[in-house]
PDB file of C-alpha atoms in Angstrom:
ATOM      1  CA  UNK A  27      53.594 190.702 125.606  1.00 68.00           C
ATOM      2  CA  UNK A  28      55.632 190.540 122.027  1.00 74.00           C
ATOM      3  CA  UNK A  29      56.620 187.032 123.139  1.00 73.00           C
ATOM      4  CA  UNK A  30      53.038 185.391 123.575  1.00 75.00           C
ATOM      5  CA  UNK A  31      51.915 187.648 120.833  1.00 76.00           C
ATOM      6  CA  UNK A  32      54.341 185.817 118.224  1.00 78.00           C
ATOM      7  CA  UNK A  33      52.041 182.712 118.094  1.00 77.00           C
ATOM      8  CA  UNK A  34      49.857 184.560 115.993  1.00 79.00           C
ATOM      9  CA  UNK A  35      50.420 184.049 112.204  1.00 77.00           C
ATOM     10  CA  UNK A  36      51.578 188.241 112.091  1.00 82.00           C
ATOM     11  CA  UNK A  37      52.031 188.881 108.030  1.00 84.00           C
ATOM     12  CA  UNK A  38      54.697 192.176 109.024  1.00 83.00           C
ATOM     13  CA  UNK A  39      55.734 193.771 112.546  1.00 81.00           C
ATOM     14  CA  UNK A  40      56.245 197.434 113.135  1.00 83.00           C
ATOM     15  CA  UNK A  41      58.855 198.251 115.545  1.00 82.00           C
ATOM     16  CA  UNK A  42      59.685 201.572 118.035  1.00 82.00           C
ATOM     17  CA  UNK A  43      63.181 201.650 117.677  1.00 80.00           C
ATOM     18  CA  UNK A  44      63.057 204.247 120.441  1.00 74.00           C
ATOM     19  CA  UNK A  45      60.699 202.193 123.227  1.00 74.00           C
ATOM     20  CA  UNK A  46      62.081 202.653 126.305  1.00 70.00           C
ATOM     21  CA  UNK A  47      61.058 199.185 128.004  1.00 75.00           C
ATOM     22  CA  UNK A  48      60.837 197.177 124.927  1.00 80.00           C
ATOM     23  CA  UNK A  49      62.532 198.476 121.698  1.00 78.00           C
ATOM     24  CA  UNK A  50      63.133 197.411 117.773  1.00 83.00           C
ATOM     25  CA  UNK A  51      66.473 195.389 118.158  1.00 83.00           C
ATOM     26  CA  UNK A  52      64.760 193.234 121.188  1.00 82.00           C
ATOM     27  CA  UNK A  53      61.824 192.405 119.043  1.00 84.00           C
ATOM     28  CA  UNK A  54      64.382 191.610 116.443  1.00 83.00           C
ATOM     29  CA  UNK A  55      66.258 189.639 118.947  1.00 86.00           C
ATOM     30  CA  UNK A  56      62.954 187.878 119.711  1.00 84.00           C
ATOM     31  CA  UNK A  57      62.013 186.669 116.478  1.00 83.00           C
ATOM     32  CA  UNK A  58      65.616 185.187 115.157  1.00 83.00           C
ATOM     33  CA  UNK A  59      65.635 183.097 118.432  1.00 83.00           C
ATOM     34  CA  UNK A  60      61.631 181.851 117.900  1.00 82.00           C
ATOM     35  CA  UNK A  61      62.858 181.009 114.096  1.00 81.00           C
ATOM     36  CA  UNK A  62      60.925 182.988 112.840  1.00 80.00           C
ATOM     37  CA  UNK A  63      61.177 184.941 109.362  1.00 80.00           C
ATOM     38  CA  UNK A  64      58.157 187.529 109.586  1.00 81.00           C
ATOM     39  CA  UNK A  65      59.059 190.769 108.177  1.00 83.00           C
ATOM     40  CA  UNK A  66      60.086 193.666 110.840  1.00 85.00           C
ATOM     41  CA  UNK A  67      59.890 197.398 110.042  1.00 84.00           C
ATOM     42  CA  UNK A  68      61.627 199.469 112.078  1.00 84.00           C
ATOM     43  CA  UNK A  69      59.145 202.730 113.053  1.00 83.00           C
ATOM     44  CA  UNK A  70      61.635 205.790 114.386  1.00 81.00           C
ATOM     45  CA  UNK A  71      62.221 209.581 115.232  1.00 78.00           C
ATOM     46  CA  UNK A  72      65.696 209.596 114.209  1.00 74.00           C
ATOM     47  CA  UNK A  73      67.907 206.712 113.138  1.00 68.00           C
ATOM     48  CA  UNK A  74      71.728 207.029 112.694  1.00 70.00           C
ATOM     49  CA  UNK A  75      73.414 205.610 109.676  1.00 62.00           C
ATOM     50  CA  UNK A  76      75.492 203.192 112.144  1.00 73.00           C
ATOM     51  CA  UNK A  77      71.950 202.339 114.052  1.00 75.00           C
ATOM     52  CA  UNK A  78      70.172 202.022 110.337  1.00 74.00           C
ATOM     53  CA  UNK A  79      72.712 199.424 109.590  1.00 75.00           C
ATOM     54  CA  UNK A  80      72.884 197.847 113.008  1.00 77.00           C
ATOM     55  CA  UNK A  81      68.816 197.198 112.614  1.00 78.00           C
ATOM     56  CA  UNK A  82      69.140 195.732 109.029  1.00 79.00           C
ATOM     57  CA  UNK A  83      72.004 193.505 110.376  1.00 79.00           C
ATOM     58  CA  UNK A  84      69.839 192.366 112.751  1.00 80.00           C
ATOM     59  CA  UNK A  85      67.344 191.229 110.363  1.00 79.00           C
ATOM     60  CA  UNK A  86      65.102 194.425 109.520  1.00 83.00           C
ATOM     61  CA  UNK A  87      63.435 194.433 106.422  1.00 80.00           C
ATOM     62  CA  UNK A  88      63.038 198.297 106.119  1.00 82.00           C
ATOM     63  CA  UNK A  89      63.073 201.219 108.706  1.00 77.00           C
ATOM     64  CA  UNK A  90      60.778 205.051 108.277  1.00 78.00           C
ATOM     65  CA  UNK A  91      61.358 207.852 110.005  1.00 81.00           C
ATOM     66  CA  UNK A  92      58.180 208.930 111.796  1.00 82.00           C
ATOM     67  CA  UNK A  93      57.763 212.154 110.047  1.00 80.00           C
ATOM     68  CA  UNK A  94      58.009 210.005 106.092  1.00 80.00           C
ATOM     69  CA  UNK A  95      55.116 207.583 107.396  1.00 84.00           C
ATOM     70  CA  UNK A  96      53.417 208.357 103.907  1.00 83.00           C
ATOM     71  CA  UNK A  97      56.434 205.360 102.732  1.00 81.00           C
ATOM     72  CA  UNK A  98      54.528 202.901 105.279  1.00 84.00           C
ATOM     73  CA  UNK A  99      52.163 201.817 102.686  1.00 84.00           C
ATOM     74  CA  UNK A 100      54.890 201.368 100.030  1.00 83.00           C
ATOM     75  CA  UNK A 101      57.078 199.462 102.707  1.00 83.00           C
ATOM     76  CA  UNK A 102      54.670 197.287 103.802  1.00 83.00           C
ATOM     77  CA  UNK A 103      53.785 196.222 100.035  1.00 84.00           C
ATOM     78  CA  UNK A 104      57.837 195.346  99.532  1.00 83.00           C
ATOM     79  CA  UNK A 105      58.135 193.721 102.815  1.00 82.00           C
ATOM     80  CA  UNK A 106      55.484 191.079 102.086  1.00 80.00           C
ATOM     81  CA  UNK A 107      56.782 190.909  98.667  1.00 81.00           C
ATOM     82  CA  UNK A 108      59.820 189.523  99.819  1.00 75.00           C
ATOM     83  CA  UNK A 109      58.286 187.359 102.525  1.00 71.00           C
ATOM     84  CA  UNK A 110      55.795 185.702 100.402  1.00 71.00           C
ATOM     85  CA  UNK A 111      59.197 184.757  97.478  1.00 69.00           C
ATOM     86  CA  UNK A 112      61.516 183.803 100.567  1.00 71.00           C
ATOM     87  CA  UNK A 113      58.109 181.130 101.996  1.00 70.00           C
ATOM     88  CA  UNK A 114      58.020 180.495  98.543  1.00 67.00           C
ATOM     89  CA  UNK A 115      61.757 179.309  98.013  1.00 69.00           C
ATOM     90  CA  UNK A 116      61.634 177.753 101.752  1.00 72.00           C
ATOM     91  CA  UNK A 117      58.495 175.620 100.294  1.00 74.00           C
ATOM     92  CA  UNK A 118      60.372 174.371  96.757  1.00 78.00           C
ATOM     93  CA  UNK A 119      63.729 173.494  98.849  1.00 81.00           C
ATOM     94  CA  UNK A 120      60.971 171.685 101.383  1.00 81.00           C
ATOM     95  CA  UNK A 121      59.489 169.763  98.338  1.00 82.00           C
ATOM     96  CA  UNK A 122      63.158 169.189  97.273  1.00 85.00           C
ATOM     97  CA  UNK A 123      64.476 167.443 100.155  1.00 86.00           C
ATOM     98  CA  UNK A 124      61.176 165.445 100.371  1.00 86.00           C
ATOM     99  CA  UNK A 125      61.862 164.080  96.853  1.00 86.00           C
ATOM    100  CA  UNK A 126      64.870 163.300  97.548  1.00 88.00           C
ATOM    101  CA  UNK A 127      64.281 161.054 100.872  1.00 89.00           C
ATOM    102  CA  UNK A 128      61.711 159.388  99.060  1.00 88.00           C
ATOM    103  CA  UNK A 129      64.046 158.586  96.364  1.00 89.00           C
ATOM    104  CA  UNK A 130      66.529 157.100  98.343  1.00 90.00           C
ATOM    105  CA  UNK A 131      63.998 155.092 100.129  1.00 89.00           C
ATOM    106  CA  UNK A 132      62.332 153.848  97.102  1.00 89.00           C
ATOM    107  CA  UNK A 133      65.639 152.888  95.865  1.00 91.00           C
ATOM    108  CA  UNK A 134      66.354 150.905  99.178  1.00 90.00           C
ATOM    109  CA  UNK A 135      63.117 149.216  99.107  1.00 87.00           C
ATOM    110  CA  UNK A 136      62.135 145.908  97.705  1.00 89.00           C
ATOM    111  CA  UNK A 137      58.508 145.703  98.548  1.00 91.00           C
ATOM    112  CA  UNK A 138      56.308 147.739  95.762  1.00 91.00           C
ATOM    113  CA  UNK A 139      52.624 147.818  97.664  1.00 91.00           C
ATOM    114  CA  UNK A 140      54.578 149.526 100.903  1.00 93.00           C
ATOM    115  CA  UNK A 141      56.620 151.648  99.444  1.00 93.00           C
ATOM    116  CA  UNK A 142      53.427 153.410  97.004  1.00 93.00           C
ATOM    117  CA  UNK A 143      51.821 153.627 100.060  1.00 93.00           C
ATOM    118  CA  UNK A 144      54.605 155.444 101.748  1.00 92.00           C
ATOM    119  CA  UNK A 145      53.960 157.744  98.687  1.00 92.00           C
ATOM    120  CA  UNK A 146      50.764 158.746  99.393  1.00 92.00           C
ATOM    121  CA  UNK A 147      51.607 159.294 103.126  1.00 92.00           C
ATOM    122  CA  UNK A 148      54.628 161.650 102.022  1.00 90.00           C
ATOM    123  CA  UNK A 149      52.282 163.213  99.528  1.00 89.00           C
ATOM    124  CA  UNK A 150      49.734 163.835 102.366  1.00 89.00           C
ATOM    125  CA  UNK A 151      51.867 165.198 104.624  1.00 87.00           C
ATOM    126  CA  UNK A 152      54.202 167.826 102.373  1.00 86.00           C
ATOM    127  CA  UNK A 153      51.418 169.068 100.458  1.00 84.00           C
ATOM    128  CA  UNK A 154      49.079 169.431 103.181  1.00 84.00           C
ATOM    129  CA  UNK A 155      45.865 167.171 101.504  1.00 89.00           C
ATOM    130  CA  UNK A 156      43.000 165.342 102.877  1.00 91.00           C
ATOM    131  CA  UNK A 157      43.460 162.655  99.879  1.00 93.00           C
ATOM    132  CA  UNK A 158      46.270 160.273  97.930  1.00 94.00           C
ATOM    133  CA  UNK A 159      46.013 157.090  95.731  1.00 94.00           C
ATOM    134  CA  UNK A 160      47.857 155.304  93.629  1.00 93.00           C
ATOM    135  CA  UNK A 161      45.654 153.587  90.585  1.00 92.00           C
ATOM    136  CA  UNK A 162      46.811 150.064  89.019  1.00 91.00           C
ATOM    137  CA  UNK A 163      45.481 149.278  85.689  1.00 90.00           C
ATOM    138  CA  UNK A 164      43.512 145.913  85.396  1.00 91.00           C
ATOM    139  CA  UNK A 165      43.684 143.669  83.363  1.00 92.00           C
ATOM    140  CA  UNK A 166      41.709 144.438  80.422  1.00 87.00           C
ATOM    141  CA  UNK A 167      42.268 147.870  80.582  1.00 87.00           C
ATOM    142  CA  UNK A 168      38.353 148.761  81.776  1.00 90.00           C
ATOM    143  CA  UNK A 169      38.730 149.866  84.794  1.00 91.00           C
ATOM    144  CA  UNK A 170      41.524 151.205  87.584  1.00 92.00           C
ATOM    145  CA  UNK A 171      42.068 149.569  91.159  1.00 94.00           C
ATOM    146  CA  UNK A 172      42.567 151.395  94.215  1.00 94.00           C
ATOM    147  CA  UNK A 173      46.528 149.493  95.031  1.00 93.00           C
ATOM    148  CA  UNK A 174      47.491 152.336  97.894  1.00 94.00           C
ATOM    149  CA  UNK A 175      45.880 155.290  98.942  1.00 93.00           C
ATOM    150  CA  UNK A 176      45.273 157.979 102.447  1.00 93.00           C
ATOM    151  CA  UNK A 177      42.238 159.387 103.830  1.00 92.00           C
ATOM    152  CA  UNK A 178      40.130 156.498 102.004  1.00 93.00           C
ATOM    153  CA  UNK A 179      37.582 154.961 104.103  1.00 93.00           C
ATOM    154  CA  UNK A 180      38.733 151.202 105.533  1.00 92.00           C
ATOM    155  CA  UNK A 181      38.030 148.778 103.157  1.00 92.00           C
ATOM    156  CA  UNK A 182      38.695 150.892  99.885  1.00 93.00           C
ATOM    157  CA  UNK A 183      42.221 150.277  99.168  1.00 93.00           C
ATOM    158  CA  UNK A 184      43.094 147.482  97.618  1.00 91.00           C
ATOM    159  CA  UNK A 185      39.344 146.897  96.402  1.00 93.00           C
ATOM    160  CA  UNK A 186      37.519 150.222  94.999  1.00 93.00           C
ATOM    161  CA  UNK A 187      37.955 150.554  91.490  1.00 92.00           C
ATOM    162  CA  UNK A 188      37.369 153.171  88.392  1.00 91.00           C
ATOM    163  CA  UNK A 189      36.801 153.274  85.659  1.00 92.00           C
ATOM    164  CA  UNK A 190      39.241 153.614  82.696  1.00 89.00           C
ATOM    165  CA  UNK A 191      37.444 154.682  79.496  1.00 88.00           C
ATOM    166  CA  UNK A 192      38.144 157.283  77.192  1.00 86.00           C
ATOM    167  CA  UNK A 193      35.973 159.776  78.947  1.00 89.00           C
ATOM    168  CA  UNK A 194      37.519 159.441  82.012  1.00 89.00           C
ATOM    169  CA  UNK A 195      40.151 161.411  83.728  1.00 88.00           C
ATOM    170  CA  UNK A 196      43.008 158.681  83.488  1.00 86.00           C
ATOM    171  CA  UNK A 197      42.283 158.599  79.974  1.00 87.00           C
ATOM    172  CA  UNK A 198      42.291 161.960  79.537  1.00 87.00           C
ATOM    173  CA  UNK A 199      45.423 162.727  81.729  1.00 85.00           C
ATOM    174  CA  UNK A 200      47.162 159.937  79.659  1.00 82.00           C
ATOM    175  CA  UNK A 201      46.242 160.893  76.741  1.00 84.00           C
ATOM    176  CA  UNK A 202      46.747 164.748  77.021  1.00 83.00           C
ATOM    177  CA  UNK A 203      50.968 163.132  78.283  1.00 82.00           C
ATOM    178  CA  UNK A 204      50.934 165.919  81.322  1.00 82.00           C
ATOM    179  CA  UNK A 205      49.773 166.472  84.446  1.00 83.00           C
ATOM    180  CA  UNK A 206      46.361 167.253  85.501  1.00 86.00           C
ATOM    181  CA  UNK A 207      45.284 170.113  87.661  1.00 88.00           C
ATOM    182  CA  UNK A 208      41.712 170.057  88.607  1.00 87.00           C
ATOM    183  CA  UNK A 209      40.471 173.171  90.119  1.00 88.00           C
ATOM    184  CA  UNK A 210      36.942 172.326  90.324  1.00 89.00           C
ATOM    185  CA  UNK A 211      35.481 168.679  89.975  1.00 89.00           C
ATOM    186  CA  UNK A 212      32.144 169.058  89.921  1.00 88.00           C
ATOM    187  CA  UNK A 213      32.342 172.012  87.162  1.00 89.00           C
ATOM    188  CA  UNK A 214      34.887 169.813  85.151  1.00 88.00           C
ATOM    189  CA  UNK A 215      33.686 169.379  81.316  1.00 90.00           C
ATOM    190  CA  UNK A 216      37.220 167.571  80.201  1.00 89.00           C
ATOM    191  CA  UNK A 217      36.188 164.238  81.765  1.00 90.00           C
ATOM    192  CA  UNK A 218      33.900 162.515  83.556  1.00 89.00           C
ATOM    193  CA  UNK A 219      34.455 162.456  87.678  1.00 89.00           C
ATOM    194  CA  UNK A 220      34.675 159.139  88.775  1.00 90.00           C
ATOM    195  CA  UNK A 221      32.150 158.182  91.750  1.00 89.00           C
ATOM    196  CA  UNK A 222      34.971 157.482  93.772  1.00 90.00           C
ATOM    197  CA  UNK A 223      36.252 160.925  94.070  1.00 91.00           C
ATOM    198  CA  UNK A 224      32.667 162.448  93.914  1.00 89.00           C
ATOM    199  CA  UNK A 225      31.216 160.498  97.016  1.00 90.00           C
ATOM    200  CA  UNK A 226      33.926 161.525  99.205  1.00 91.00           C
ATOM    201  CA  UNK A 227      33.211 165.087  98.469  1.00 90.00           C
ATOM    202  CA  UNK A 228      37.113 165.247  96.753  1.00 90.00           C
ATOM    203  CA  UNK A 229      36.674 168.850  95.138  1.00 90.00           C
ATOM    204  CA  UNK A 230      40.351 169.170  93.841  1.00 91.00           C
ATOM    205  CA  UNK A 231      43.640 167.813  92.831  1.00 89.00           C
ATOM    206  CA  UNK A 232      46.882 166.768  90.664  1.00 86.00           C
ATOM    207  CA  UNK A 233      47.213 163.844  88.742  1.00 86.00           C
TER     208      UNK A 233
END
């Protein structure tokens, strides 16, 4: 059943237009009113210039005649093309409307320690990680404490610290004045990996 079958993360549909129980522009049908944006390739014998149009109207992202399958390849390359830039833009205006709640709410908001740790929960949540902290510099300029922070064992936040020095990775982000993409941490040569992130098995991230 094409209904049940759309729970499946599909990366492109191929669609009879010609299916005599079940054909392209119902499938079409189906997936505008499930919200859903996978790209749908219309398969057919013989397609009208009126039904070509009809079937990219209705949100087909190509259509081959039956006896031209050798495009299919071709097809299927541009139709995940375009998928994978329109998730892409989808994601950035995603990430745009989160920074802009947060903003409003941080300029609403009187109370610092809640509001960094509504940070870390919005940073948890849109960018799908197991991890967020905010780091306060101590006095003395040694050593970082934990001030807010998600998926931290109880107990951590507000009392874990690290530790500041030049080989460190604060250092080294602040120092370098952009941010840090770690791919790797436990093949990382720029710094040294604080314990922190180390013993809870933290393999990647952006400071």
């Amino acid at each position: 059943d094409f209904a049940a079958a759309l729970d499946m993360p599909w990366d492109v549909i191929l669609a009879d237009y010609r299916q005599p129980q079940f054909n392209a522009l119902r499938a079409l049908a189906l997936l505008r009113e499930n919200g859903l944006t996978t790209p749908c390739i219309v398969i057919t014998g013989a397609l009208g210039d009126e039904a070509a149009v009809e079937c990219l109207k209705q949100g087909a992202v190509d259509f081959l005649l039956k006896d031209r399958m050798a495009r299919l390849g071709p097809a299927v390359e541009r139709a995940l093309s375009g998928a994978n830039a329109q998730a892409l833009l989808a994601t950035r205006a995603r990430h745009q409307g989160v920074i802009v709640q947060f903003g409003q709410e941080a300029l609403d908001s009187r109370d610092l320690p809640s509001l960094m740790q509504r940070a870390c929960e919005v940073l948890v949540a849109t960018l799908d990680v197991t991890h967020a902290k905010v780091l306060r510099l101590l006095p003395g300029k040694e050593r970082l404490e934990l001030q807010a922070g998600l998926g931290w064992p109880q107990g951590l936040v507000g009392h874990a610290t690290v530790d500041a020095g030049l080989d460190s990775q604060a250092a080294f982000m602040f120092l370098s004045g952009t941010p840090l993409v770690v791919e790797n941490l436990e093949e990382e040569t720029r710094f040294r990996a604080s314990s922190l992130l180390l013993d809870h098995h933290v393999v990647s991230g952006i400071s």
